[in-house]
CSV table of C-alpha atoms and ligand atoms in Angstrom, one decimal:
chain,number,residue,atom,x,y,z
S,1,MET,CA,0.0,0.0,0.0
S,2,SER,CA,1.4,3.4,-0.9
S,3,GLU,CA,2.1,5.9,1.9
S,4,THR,CA,-0.2,8.9,1.8
S,5,THR,CA,1.1,12.1,3.2
S,6,THR,CA,-0.5,13.1,6.5
S,7,THR,CA,0.9,16.5,7.0
S,8,ASP,CA,-1.4,19.4,7.8
S,9,ASP,CA,-3.0,21.5,5.2
S,10,ALA,CA,-4.3,24.9,6.3
S,11,GLU,CA,-7.2,24.4,3.9
S,12,THR,CA,-8.7,21.2,5.3
S,13,ASP,CA,-7.6,21.8,8.8
S,14,ARG,CA,-10.0,22.9,11.6
S,15,LEU,CA,-7.9,24.3,14.4
S,16,ARG,CA,-8.5,22.6,17.8
S,17,ILE,CA,-7.5,24.4,20.9
S,18,VAL,CA,-7.5,23.3,24.6
S,19,LEU,CA,-8.7,26.1,26.9
S,20,ALA,CA,-7.9,25.8,30.6
S,21,LYS,CA,-7.3,27.7,33.8
S,22,LEU,CA,-4.1,26.5,35.4
S,23,GLY,CA,-3.9,26.6,39.2
S,24,LEU,CA,-6.5,26.8,41.9
S,25,ASP,CA,-7.8,30.3,41.7
S,26,GLY,CA,-10.9,32.0,40.6
S,27,HIS,CA,-13.7,31.8,38.1
S,28,ASP,CA,-13.8,31.0,34.4
S,29,ARG,CA,-16.0,33.8,33.1
S,30,GLY,CA,-13.2,35.2,31.0
S,31,LEU,CA,-12.2,31.8,29.6
S,32,LYS,CA,-15.8,31.2,28.5
S,33,VAL,CA,-15.8,34.5,26.6
S,34,VAL,CA,-12.6,33.4,24.8
S,35,ALA,CA,-14.2,30.0,24.1
S,36,ARG,CA,-17.1,31.7,22.3
S,37,ILE,CA,-14.7,34.0,20.4
S,38,LEU,CA,-12.7,31.1,19.1
S,39,ARG,CA,-15.8,29.1,18.2
S,40,ASP,CA,-17.2,32.0,16.3
S,41,ALA,CA,-13.8,32.2,14.5
S,42,GLY,CA,-14.4,28.7,13.3
S,43,MET,CA,-12.2,26.8,15.8
S,44,GLU,CA,-13.0,23.7,17.8
S,45,VAL,CA,-12.5,24.5,21.5
S,46,ILE,CA,-11.9,21.7,24.0
S,47,TYR,CA,-13.0,23.4,27.2
S,48,LEU,CA,-11.3,22.1,30.3
S,49,GLY,CA,-12.3,24.9,32.7
S,50,LEU,CA,-11.0,25.4,36.2
S,51,ARG,CA,-8.4,23.8,38.4
S,52,GLN,CA,-6.2,22.1,35.7
S,53,THR,CA,-2.7,21.0,36.1
S,54,THR,CA,0.1,20.8,33.6
S,55,SER,CA,-0.3,17.0,33.4
S,56,SER,CA,-4.1,17.1,33.0
S,57,ILE,CA,-3.7,19.6,30.2
S,58,ILE,CA,-1.0,17.5,28.5
S,59,THR,CA,-3.3,14.4,28.7
S,60,ALA,CA,-6.0,16.4,27.0
S,61,VAL,CA,-3.7,17.8,24.3
S,62,GLU,CA,-2.5,14.3,23.4
S,63,GLN,CA,-5.9,12.7,23.3
S,64,GLU,CA,-7.6,15.6,21.6
S,65,ASP,CA,-4.6,16.2,19.2
S,66,ALA,CA,-4.9,19.9,19.9
S,67,ASP,CA,-3.1,22.5,17.8
S,68,ALA,CA,-2.7,25.1,20.6
S,69,ILE,CA,-3.3,25.6,24.4
S,70,GLY,CA,-5.0,28.7,25.8
S,71,LEU,CA,-4.4,29.4,29.5
S,72,SER,CA,-6.2,32.0,31.5
S,73,MET,CA,-4.4,33.5,34.5
S,74,HIS,CA,-5.5,36.0,37.0
S,75,ASN,CA,-3.6,36.0,40.2
S,76,ALA,CA,0.0,36.5,39.5
S,77,GLY,CA,0.9,32.9,39.2
S,78,HIS,CA,1.7,33.4,35.5
S,79,LEU,CA,5.4,33.8,35.9
S,80,THR,CA,5.8,30.4,37.4
S,81,LEU,CA,2.9,28.5,35.9
S,82,GLY,CA,3.4,29.7,32.3
S,83,PRO,CA,7.0,28.6,32.0
S,84,LYS,CA,6.2,25.4,33.9
S,85,MET,CA,3.6,24.6,31.2
S,86,VAL,CA,6.1,25.2,28.4
S,87,LYS,CA,8.8,23.1,30.1
S,88,ALA,CA,6.3,20.2,30.7
S,89,LEU,CA,5.4,20.2,27.0
S,90,GLU,CA,9.1,20.3,26.0
S,91,ALA,CA,9.8,17.4,28.3
S,92,ASP,CA,7.1,15.3,26.6
S,93,GLY,CA,8.2,16.4,23.2
S,94,ILE,CA,5.0,18.1,22.4
S,95,ASP,CA,5.4,21.0,20.0
S,96,VAL,CA,2.2,23.0,20.7
S,97,PRO,CA,2.1,26.8,21.3
S,98,VAL,CA,0.9,28.2,24.6
S,99,ILE,CA,-1.1,31.4,24.6
S,100,ILE,CA,-1.7,33.2,27.9
S,101,GLY,CA,-4.6,35.5,28.5
S,102,GLY,CA,-5.2,37.6,31.6
S,103,ILE,CA,-4.0,40.7,33.4
S,104,ILE,CA,-0.3,40.5,32.8
S,105,PRO,CA,2.0,43.5,33.7
S,106,PRO,CA,4.0,44.7,30.6
S,107,ASP,CA,7.3,43.7,32.1
S,108,ASP,CA,6.1,40.2,32.8
S,109,GLU,CA,4.8,39.8,29.2
S,110,GLN,CA,8.4,39.9,27.8
S,111,VAL,CA,9.6,37.4,30.5
S,112,LEU,CA,6.8,35.1,29.4
S,113,LEU,CA,7.6,35.5,25.7
S,114,ASP,CA,11.3,34.8,26.4
S,115,SER,CA,10.3,31.7,28.3
S,116,GLY,CA,8.6,30.2,25.2
S,117,ILE,CA,5.0,31.4,25.6
S,118,ALA,CA,3.8,32.1,22.0
S,119,ALA,CA,1.6,35.1,22.8
S,120,VAL,CA,0.1,37.1,25.6
S,121,LEU,CA,-3.3,38.7,25.4
S,122,GLY,CA,-4.8,41.3,27.7
S,123,PRO,CA,-8.3,40.9,29.2
S,124,GLY,CA,-9.8,43.4,26.7
S,125,ALA,CA,-8.3,42.0,23.5
S,126,PRO,CA,-10.8,42.3,20.7
S,127,ALA,CA,-12.1,39.1,19.1
S,128,GLU,CA,-10.1,39.4,15.9
S,129,GLU,CA,-6.9,39.9,17.8
S,130,VAL,CA,-7.6,36.7,19.9
S,131,ALA,CA,-8.3,34.6,16.8
S,132,ARG,CA,-5.4,36.0,14.9
S,133,ALA,CA,-3.0,35.3,17.8
S,134,VAL,CA,-4.0,31.7,17.9
S,135,ARG,CA,-3.7,31.3,14.1
S,136,GLU,CA,-0.3,32.9,14.0
S,137,ALA,CA,1.0,30.9,16.9
S,138,VAL,CA,-0.1,27.7,15.2
S,139,ALA,CA,1.3,28.7,11.8
S,140,GLN,CA,4.7,29.5,13.3
S,141,ARG,CA,5.1,25.9,14.6
S,142,ARG,CA,4.3,24.2,11.4
M,1,MET,CA,9.2,14.9,17.9
M,2,SER,CA,6.2,15.9,15.9
M,3,TYR,CA,3.6,13.3,15.3
M,4,ARG,CA,2.4,15.3,12.3
M,5,ASN,CA,5.1,13.9,10.1
M,6,LEU,CA,4.7,10.3,11.0
M,7,ALA,CA,3.5,7.8,8.4
M,8,VAL,CA,0.1,6.3,9.0
M,9,THR,CA,1.6,2.8,9.4
M,10,GLU,CA,3.9,4.1,12.1
M,11,LEU,CA,1.0,5.8,13.9
M,12,VAL,CA,-1.0,2.6,13.9
M,13,GLU,CA,1.9,0.6,15.2
M,14,ARG,CA,2.4,3.1,18.1
M,15,ALA,CA,-1.3,3.2,18.8
M,16,ARG,CA,-1.2,-0.6,19.3
M,17,THR,CA,1.5,-0.3,22.0
M,18,GLY,CA,-0.4,2.2,24.2
M,19,ASP,CA,0.8,5.5,22.7
M,20,ASN,CA,-2.2,7.8,23.2
M,21,ARG,CA,-0.7,10.6,21.2
M,22,ALA,CA,-0.6,8.3,18.1
M,23,VAL,CA,-4.3,7.4,18.8
M,24,GLY,CA,-5.1,11.1,19.1
M,25,ARG,CA,-3.4,11.8,15.8
M,26,LEU,CA,-5.1,8.9,14.0
M,27,LEU,CA,-8.5,10.2,15.1
M,28,THR,CA,-7.8,13.6,13.6
M,29,LEU,CA,-6.9,12.0,10.3
M,30,VAL,CA,-10.0,9.8,10.4
M,31,GLU,CA,-12.1,12.8,11.1
M,32,ARG,CA,-10.6,14.7,8.1
M,33,GLY,CA,-11.7,11.9,5.8
M,34,GLY,CA,-10.3,11.3,2.3
M,35,PRO,CA,-7.6,8.8,1.2
M,36,VAL,CA,-5.6,9.0,4.5
M,37,ALA,CA,-8.8,8.1,6.4
M,38,ASP,CA,-9.4,5.2,4.0
M,39,GLN,CA,-5.9,3.9,4.5
M,40,ILE,CA,-6.4,4.0,8.3
M,41,ALA,CA,-9.6,2.1,7.9
M,42,GLU,CA,-7.8,-0.6,5.9
M,43,LEU,CA,-5.0,-0.8,8.4
M,44,THR,CA,-7.2,-1.0,11.5
M,45,HIS,CA,-9.9,-3.2,10.1
M,46,PRO,CA,-8.0,-6.5,10.7
M,47,LEU,CA,-6.7,-5.2,14.1
M,48,ARG,CA,-10.1,-5.0,15.8
M,49,GLY,CA,-10.3,-6.8,19.1
M,50,ASN,CA,-14.0,-7.0,19.6
M,51,ALA,CA,-14.6,-3.8,21.6
M,52,HIS,CA,-18.0,-3.6,23.2
M,53,VAL,CA,-19.5,-0.4,21.6
M,54,VAL,CA,-21.9,1.4,23.9
M,55,GLY,CA,-24.0,4.3,22.6
M,56,VAL,CA,-25.2,6.9,25.1
M,57,THR,CA,-27.8,9.4,24.1
M,58,GLY,CA,-30.5,11.6,25.6
M,59,SER,CA,-31.7,15.2,25.5
M,60,PRO,CA,-29.2,18.1,25.9
M,61,GLY,CA,-28.0,18.5,29.5
M,62,ALA,CA,-29.5,15.2,30.7
M,63,GLY,CA,-26.2,14.4,32.4
M,64,LYS,CA,-24.8,12.0,29.8
M,65,SER,CA,-21.2,13.1,30.1
M,66,THR,CA,-21.3,13.1,33.9
M,67,LEU,CA,-22.7,9.6,33.8
M,68,VAL,CA,-20.1,8.4,31.2
M,69,GLY,CA,-17.4,9.8,33.5
M,70,ARG,CA,-18.8,7.6,36.3
M,71,LEU,CA,-19.0,4.6,34.0
M,72,LEU,CA,-15.4,5.0,32.9
M,73,ALA,CA,-14.2,5.1,36.5
M,74,GLU,CA,-16.2,2.0,37.4
M,75,TRP,CA,-15.0,0.1,34.3
M,76,VAL,CA,-11.4,0.9,35.2
M,77,ALA,CA,-12.0,-0.3,38.8
M,78,GLN,CA,-13.3,-3.6,37.2
M,79,GLY,CA,-10.1,-3.9,35.1
M,80,PHE,CA,-11.4,-2.7,31.8
M,81,ARG,CA,-9.7,-0.2,29.5
M,82,PRO,CA,-12.5,2.1,28.3
M,83,ALA,CA,-12.5,5.0,25.8
M,84,VAL,CA,-15.1,7.5,24.9
M,85,LEU,CA,-16.0,9.5,21.8
M,86,ALA,CA,-18.0,12.5,22.9
M,87,ILE,CA,-19.8,14.2,20.0
M,88,ASP,CA,-21.1,17.7,20.2
M,89,PRO,CA,-22.7,19.9,17.5
M,90,SER,CA,-20.7,22.3,15.4
M,91,SER,CA,-22.0,25.9,15.1
M,92,PRO,CA,-23.9,26.1,11.8
M,93,LEU,CA,-22.7,29.7,11.4
M,94,SER,CA,-18.9,29.5,11.9
M,95,GLY,CA,-18.3,25.8,11.7
M,96,GLY,CA,-16.5,26.0,15.1
M,97,ALA,CA,-17.6,24.3,18.3
M,98,ILE,CA,-17.3,24.4,22.0
M,99,LEU,CA,-16.7,20.8,23.1
M,100,GLY,CA,-17.7,20.7,26.7
M,101,ASP,CA,-18.1,17.0,27.5
M,102,ARG,CA,-14.6,16.4,28.7
M,103,ILE,CA,-14.9,18.9,31.6
M,104,ARG,CA,-17.8,16.9,33.0
M,105,MET,CA,-15.7,13.7,33.0
M,106,ASP,CA,-12.6,15.3,34.3
M,107,ASP,CA,-13.1,14.9,38.0
M,108,VAL,CA,-13.7,11.2,38.1
M,109,VAL,CA,-11.9,9.8,35.0
M,110,PRO,CA,-8.8,7.9,36.1
M,111,GLU,CA,-5.5,7.3,34.2
M,112,GLY,CA,-5.6,4.8,31.4
M,113,THR,CA,-8.9,6.0,29.9
M,114,PHE,CA,-9.1,7.8,26.6
M,115,VAL,CA,-11.5,10.7,26.0
M,116,ARG,CA,-11.9,12.3,22.6
M,117,SER,CA,-14.3,15.2,21.8
M,118,MET,CA,-15.6,15.3,18.3
M,119,ALA,CA,-17.7,18.0,16.5
M,120,THR,CA,-20.4,17.1,14.0
M,121,ARG,CA,-18.8,19.5,11.5
M,122,GLY,CA,-22.0,20.4,9.7
M,123,HIS,CA,-22.1,17.7,7.0
M,124,GLN,CA,-24.0,14.9,8.7
M,125,GLY,CA,-22.8,12.4,6.2
M,126,GLY,CA,-19.3,13.0,7.5
M,127,LEU,CA,-20.3,11.8,10.9
M,128,ALA,CA,-21.6,8.6,9.5
M,129,LEU,CA,-18.2,7.9,8.1
M,130,ALA,CA,-16.0,9.4,10.9
M,131,VAL,CA,-17.7,7.6,13.9
M,132,PRO,CA,-17.2,4.0,12.7
M,133,GLY,CA,-13.7,4.9,11.6
M,134,ALA,CA,-12.9,6.4,15.0
M,135,VAL,CA,-14.4,3.5,16.9
M,136,ARG,CA,-12.3,1.1,14.8
M,137,VAL,CA,-9.1,3.1,15.7
M,138,LEU,CA,-10.0,2.9,19.4
M,139,ASP,CA,-10.8,-0.8,19.2
M,140,ALA,CA,-7.5,-1.5,17.3
M,141,ALA,CA,-5.7,0.4,20.1
M,142,GLY,CA,-7.1,-2.1,22.6
M,143,PHE,CA,-9.8,0.0,24.2
M,144,SER,CA,-13.0,-1.7,25.4
M,145,PRO,CA,-15.7,-0.7,26.1
M,146,VAL,CA,-15.8,2.2,23.5
M,147,VAL,CA,-18.6,4.6,24.5
M,148,VAL,CA,-20.1,7.0,21.9
M,149,GLU,CA,-22.0,9.9,23.4
M,150,THR,CA,-24.3,11.9,21.2
M,151,VAL,CA,-27.2,14.3,21.8
M,152,GLY,CA,-30.4,12.5,20.9
M,153,VAL,CA,-31.9,15.1,18.6
M,154,GLY,CA,-31.1,14.4,15.0
M,155,GLN,CA,-31.7,11.2,13.0
M,156,VAL,CA,-28.0,10.7,12.4
M,157,GLU,CA,-27.3,10.8,16.1
M,158,VAL,CA,-30.0,8.3,16.7
M,159,ASP,CA,-28.5,6.1,14.0
M,160,VAL,CA,-25.1,6.3,15.5
M,161,VAL,CA,-26.4,5.0,18.8
M,162,ALA,CA,-28.6,2.4,17.2
M,163,ALA,CA,-25.5,1.0,15.5
M,164,ALA,CA,-23.8,0.4,18.9
M,165,ASP,CA,-23.8,-3.0,20.5
M,166,THR,CA,-25.7,-1.6,23.5
M,167,ALA,CA,-27.7,1.6,23.4
M,168,VAL,CA,-28.2,3.5,26.6
M,169,VAL,CA,-30.9,6.2,26.6
M,170,VAL,CA,-30.7,8.8,29.4
M,171,ALA,CA,-33.9,10.5,30.5
M,172,THR,CA,-34.4,13.1,33.3
M,173,PRO,CA,-37.4,14.0,35.6
M,174,GLY,CA,-39.8,16.7,34.8
M,175,MET,CA,-39.0,17.4,31.1
M,176,GLY,CA,-41.4,15.0,29.5
M,177,ASP,CA,-38.3,13.1,28.5
M,178,ALA,CA,-40.1,9.8,28.3
M,179,VAL,CA,-42.5,11.1,25.8
M,180,GLN,CA,-39.7,12.9,23.9
M,181,ALA,CA,-37.7,9.7,23.8
M,182,ASN,CA,-40.7,7.9,22.3
M,183,LYS,CA,-41.2,10.6,19.7
M,184,ALA,CA,-37.5,10.7,18.7
M,185,GLY,CA,-37.5,7.0,18.1
M,186,LEU,CA,-35.2,6.4,21.0
M,187,LEU,CA,-37.6,4.0,22.7
M,188,GLU,CA,-37.0,1.4,20.0
M,189,VAL,CA,-33.3,1.6,20.0
M,190,ALA,CA,-32.8,1.6,23.8
M,191,ASP,CA,-31.3,-1.5,25.4
M,192,VAL,CA,-30.9,0.2,28.8
M,193,PHE,CA,-32.7,3.2,30.2
M,194,VAL,CA,-31.2,5.5,32.8
M,195,VAL,CA,-33.4,7.9,34.7
M,196,ASN,CA,-30.7,10.4,35.7
M,197,LYS,CA,-30.9,13.2,38.2
M,198,ALA,CA,-32.8,10.8,40.4
M,199,ASP,CA,-32.1,13.3,43.2
M,200,ARG,CA,-34.7,15.6,41.7
M,201,PRO,CA,-38.4,15.5,42.2
M,202,GLY,CA,-40.4,13.5,39.7
M,203,ALA,CA,-37.9,10.8,39.0
M,204,SER,CA,-40.3,8.0,39.9
M,205,ASP,CA,-42.9,9.6,37.6
M,206,THR,CA,-40.4,9.4,34.7
M,207,ARG,CA,-39.6,5.8,35.6
M,208,ARG,CA,-43.3,5.0,35.5
M,209,ASP,CA,-43.8,6.8,32.2
M,210,LEU,CA,-41.0,4.8,30.6
M,211,GLN,CA,-42.4,1.6,32.1
M,212,LEU,CA,-45.9,2.3,30.6
M,213,MET,CA,-44.4,2.9,27.2
M,214,LEU,CA,-42.4,-0.3,27.4
M,215,ASP,CA,-45.5,-2.2,28.4
M,216,LEU,CA,-47.3,-0.7,25.4
M,217,ALA,CA,-44.5,-1.6,23.1
M,218,HIS,CA,-44.7,-5.1,24.4
M,219,VAL,CA,-48.5,-5.4,23.9
M,220,THR,CA,-48.1,-4.2,20.3
M,221,GLY,CA,-45.1,-6.5,19.7
M,222,GLN,CA,-42.8,-3.5,18.9
M,223,ASP,CA,-40.1,-4.8,21.1
M,224,VAL,CA,-39.7,-8.1,19.3
M,225,ASP,CA,-37.3,-7.9,16.4
M,226,GLU,CA,-37.8,-9.8,13.2
M,227,HIS,CA,-36.0,-12.8,14.6
M,228,GLY,CA,-38.4,-13.0,17.5
M,229,THR,CA,-35.8,-12.0,20.1
M,230,TYR,CA,-37.3,-10.2,23.0
M,231,PHE,CA,-35.3,-8.0,25.3
M,232,ARG,CA,-36.9,-5.7,27.7
M,233,PRO,CA,-34.7,-2.8,28.6
M,234,GLU,CA,-34.2,-2.3,32.3
M,235,ILE,CA,-34.7,1.1,33.9
M,236,VAL,CA,-31.9,2.2,36.2
M,237,MET,CA,-32.3,5.1,38.6
M,238,CYS,CA,-29.1,7.2,38.7
M,239,THR,CA,-27.6,10.3,40.2
M,240,ALA,CA,-24.5,10.8,38.0
M,241,THR,CA,-23.2,13.7,40.1
M,242,SER,CA,-22.8,11.4,43.2
M,243,GLY,CA,-22.2,8.2,41.3
M,244,ASP,CA,-25.2,6.4,42.6
M,245,GLY,CA,-26.5,4.0,40.1
M,246,ALA,CA,-23.4,3.9,37.9
M,247,ALA,CA,-22.5,0.4,38.9
M,248,ALA,CA,-26.1,-0.7,38.4
M,249,THR,CA,-26.0,0.9,34.9
M,250,ILE,CA,-22.8,-1.1,34.1
M,251,ASP,CA,-24.5,-4.3,35.3
M,252,GLU,CA,-27.3,-3.8,32.9
M,253,ILE,CA,-24.9,-2.9,30.0
M,254,HIS,CA,-23.1,-6.1,30.7
M,255,LYS,CA,-26.3,-8.1,31.0
M,256,HIS,CA,-27.4,-6.8,27.6
M,257,MET,CA,-24.0,-7.9,26.1
M,258,ALA,CA,-24.5,-11.4,27.6
M,259,HIS,CA,-28.0,-11.5,26.1
M,260,LEU,CA,-26.5,-10.6,22.7
M,261,LYS,CA,-23.9,-13.3,22.9
M,262,ALA,CA,-26.3,-15.9,24.1
M,263,SER,CA,-28.6,-15.2,21.1
M,264,ASP,CA,-27.2,-14.4,17.6
M,265,GLY,CA,-27.8,-10.8,18.4
M,266,LEU,CA,-24.2,-9.7,18.5
M,267,SER,CA,-23.3,-10.9,15.0
M,268,ARG,CA,-26.6,-9.5,13.7
M,269,ARG,CA,-25.9,-6.1,15.2
M,270,ARG,CA,-22.4,-6.0,13.9
M,271,ALA,CA,-23.6,-7.1,10.5
M,272,LEU,CA,-26.0,-4.1,10.6
M,273,ARG,CA,-23.2,-1.8,11.6
M,274,VAL,CA,-21.0,-2.9,8.7
M,275,ARG,CA,-23.9,-2.6,6.3
M,276,ALA,CA,-24.6,1.0,7.5
M,277,GLU,CA,-20.9,2.0,7.1
M,278,VAL,CA,-20.7,0.4,3.6
M,279,ARG,CA,-23.8,2.2,2.6
M,280,SER,CA,-22.4,5.5,3.8
M,281,ARG,CA,-19.2,5.0,2.0
M,282,ALA,CA,-20.9,3.9,-1.2
M,283,GLU,CA,-23.2,6.9,-0.9
M,284,ARG,CA,-20.1,9.2,-0.7
M,285,ILE,CA,-18.6,7.6,-3.8
M,286,LEU,CA,-21.9,8.0,-5.7
M,287,MET,CA,-22.3,11.6,-4.6
M,288,ASP,CA,-18.8,12.4,-5.9
M,289,HIS,CA,-19.7,10.8,-9.3
M,290,LEU,CA,-23.0,12.7,-9.2
M,291,ASP,CA,-21.4,16.1,-8.4
M,292,ARG,CA,-18.9,15.6,-11.2
M,293,ALA,CA,-21.6,14.5,-13.7
M,294,ILE,CA,-23.7,17.5,-12.9
M,295,SER,CA,-20.9,20.0,-13.2
M,296,GLU,CA,-19.8,18.4,-16.5
M,297,SER,CA,-23.2,17.9,-18.0
M,298,ASP,CA,-24.0,19.5,-21.3
M,299,LEU,CA,-27.7,18.8,-20.6
M,300,LEU,CA,-27.8,21.7,-18.1
M,301,THR,CA,-26.4,24.2,-20.6
M,302,ASP,CA,-29.8,24.2,-22.3
M,303,ALA,CA,-31.7,27.4,-21.7
M,304,ASP,CA,-34.6,25.6,-20.1
M,305,PRO,CA,-33.7,22.0,-19.1
M,306,ASN,CA,-36.5,19.6,-18.2
M,307,PRO,CA,-35.8,18.7,-14.6
M,308,VAL,CA,-37.3,15.2,-14.8
M,309,SER,CA,-35.7,13.9,-17.9
M,310,THR,CA,-32.4,15.7,-17.3
M,311,ALA,CA,-32.0,14.1,-13.9
M,312,GLU,CA,-32.8,10.7,-15.3
M,313,SER,CA,-30.2,11.1,-18.1
M,314,ILE,CA,-27.5,12.2,-15.8
M,315,VAL,CA,-28.1,9.2,-13.5
M,316,SER,CA,-28.2,6.9,-16.5
M,317,ARG,CA,-24.8,8.1,-17.5
M,318,ILE,CA,-23.3,7.4,-14.1
M,319,THR,CA,-24.8,3.9,-13.8
M,320,GLY,CA,-23.9,3.1,-17.4
M,321,ASN,CA,-27.5,2.4,-18.4
M,322,ASP,CA,-27.3,4.9,-21.2
O,401,GTP,N1,-29.0,17.3,40.2
O,401,GTP,C1,-28.3,16.6,39.3
O,401,GTP,N2,-27.6,17.2,38.3
O,401,GTP,C2,-26.9,16.4,37.5
O,401,GTP,C3,-26.8,15.0,37.5
O,401,GTP,N3,-26.1,14.6,36.5
O,401,GTP,C4,-25.6,15.7,35.9
O,401,GTP,N4,-26.1,16.8,36.4
O,401,GTP,C5,-25.8,18.2,36.0
O,401,GTP,O1,-26.4,18.4,34.8
O,401,GTP,C6,-25.7,19.3,34.0
O,401,GTP,C7,-25.4,18.7,32.6
O,401,GTP,O2,-24.6,17.6,32.8
O,401,GTP,P1,-23.8,17.0,31.5
O,401,GTP,O3,-23.1,15.7,32.0
O,401,GTP,O4,-22.9,18.0,30.9
O,401,GTP,O5,-25.0,16.6,30.6
O,401,GTP,P2,-24.9,16.1,29.0
O,401,GTP,O6,-26.2,15.4,28.8
O,401,GTP,O7,-23.6,15.5,28.8
O,401,GTP,O8,-25.0,17.5,28.3
O,401,GTP,P3,-24.8,17.8,26.7
O,401,GTP,O9,-23.6,17.0,26.3
O,401,GTP,O10,-24.5,19.3,26.7
O,401,GTP,O11,-26.0,17.4,26.0
O,401,GTP,C8,-24.4,19.6,34.8
O,401,GTP,O12,-24.6,20.8,35.5
O,401,GTP,C9,-24.4,18.4,35.8
O,401,GTP,O13,-23.7,18.7,37.0
O,401,GTP,C10,-27.6,14.4,38.6
O,401,GTP,O14,-27.6,13.2,38.7
O,401,GTP,N5,-28.3,15.2,39.4
O,402,MG,MG1,-22.3,15.9,27.2
C-alpha cells in the first residue's frame, strides 16, 4: 500500500484548541468568553475549565490532538505557571504553542515570551486579535 | 518529535502499544476523511479486538457526560480499559464548536482511559463515516468498552447510537423526557434506560412513564425484532453527580451484552453496523460521481432543461444504463 502524506494543510484543517485555567484560583468567566470568540472564528474549543494541572492539560492535548493551548491566568501565578507549562510540554516532546490571557503586567509579558510562551493577550483584547494570535502561533510551529 | 510527520503505518503501530498521542493523531486523520482516512480504515480493520461499543444518548443536559465519566471510572475499577468518543454539534454559522463534554468527566476519570471530543462538522454524512472509523481506531488500540456519546436530537445521532452493540438512553425527571424519547425513536433503540438526576423530584414519575411505554410496546409487539428475540430494557435510577446507580448501569450494560452473545444478536448487530458503514461509503462515492456528472453535464447548458428527464439522463450516464 502506498504511503499517503498526513501533514497538515491549512485548507482542510480545523484548528483545535484546549482552553484551561491553570492553578487553583478563581472563576472561568473570561475563559468562557474566549471560548465563544474562538468558536465564532471557526475553531474547535476543547473546554477544560478550572483547576487544571500541567499534566491534565497534556493528557487532553494528546488525546484531543490539539493544535494550541490557551491558558487563563488572573492571580499573579503566571510567571511560574506559564514557563512550567512550556517546560512540561518540552519534556514530553509536544510542539504545541501556549497562549496566555489575563491581566499581565507589561514587564512580565516579555519574560513570558522569552520563556517560550507564544503570545500574551490582555483581558480586553478584541475578538479578531484573539483569533489571529491563535492562528499565527499555530502557523509558526508548522 | 512531531507526530504530524509520522506515516500512518507508524502511527497505527504506536497506537497498538499504548501510545495515546498516536491514537489522538489517527483520530484527527480519520475525522478529516479522504484517502488517508481510507488507509487508516484498511490498516485498522484487521486489528479490531471486539470492543463492546456502547452508545449513550438523551436530551441536551440530561447528564450524559457526567454519567459516562462515572461509567469509565467504574469500568477501570473492574479492570477494563475504556474509551469515549463524545460528539457535540458544530456551530452552523462559523463551523467552530465548544466541546464541553470532557470537563464533565474530568473529576472522576482515572488514568488509562481515553476521552476524545468530536464535533459534528455540519455535514451529517461526514459523521456517519467518521464515527465508525474512530471507533475502529480505538478498538484496534485495545480499548473496550468504547462509548459513543451523542445528543439525541437528530436522526443521524440516533442512527449512531442504534449502530452500537448496546444503546443507553438517558432521561431526566420533569421534562417529558419519556414522551420525547418515544417521539425521537429512542424507545425502539434503547437497550438500557437510565433515569438520571434521580435526586430531583419527579424521577419516579419518569420511571413510571417509561415503564408504561415499554408495556405498550410489548403489547403491540414492537419490542420483538424480526427474529423473534425479545429483550426488555431495564430502567436504572441514577444520580450521576454522586455516582449512585453507575455500577447498576454497568451491570445492565453487561447483561445486555451477555444476552446478545447468548442469542445471535451480537453478530446481527455487527452485520447491521458494517452494512450501514458500507452504505455511507458507497453513498459518498456515488455523490462524488453525481457532483462531477452534474458539473460536467452538457444537458444543463440548455436554456430551459426539463428537470425530470435531465435528472434521469444524468443518473443513466453514471450507472452506465445509457
Ligand atoms: N442534580 C443533578 N444534576 C446532574 C446530575 N447529573 C448531571 N447533572 C448536571 O447536569 C448538567 C449537565 O450535565 P452533563 O453531564 O454535561 O450533561 P450532558 O447530557 O452530557 O449535556 P450535553 O452533552 O451538553 O447534552 C451539569 O450541570 C451536571 O452537573 C444528577 O444526577 N443530578
Ligand atoms: Mg455531554
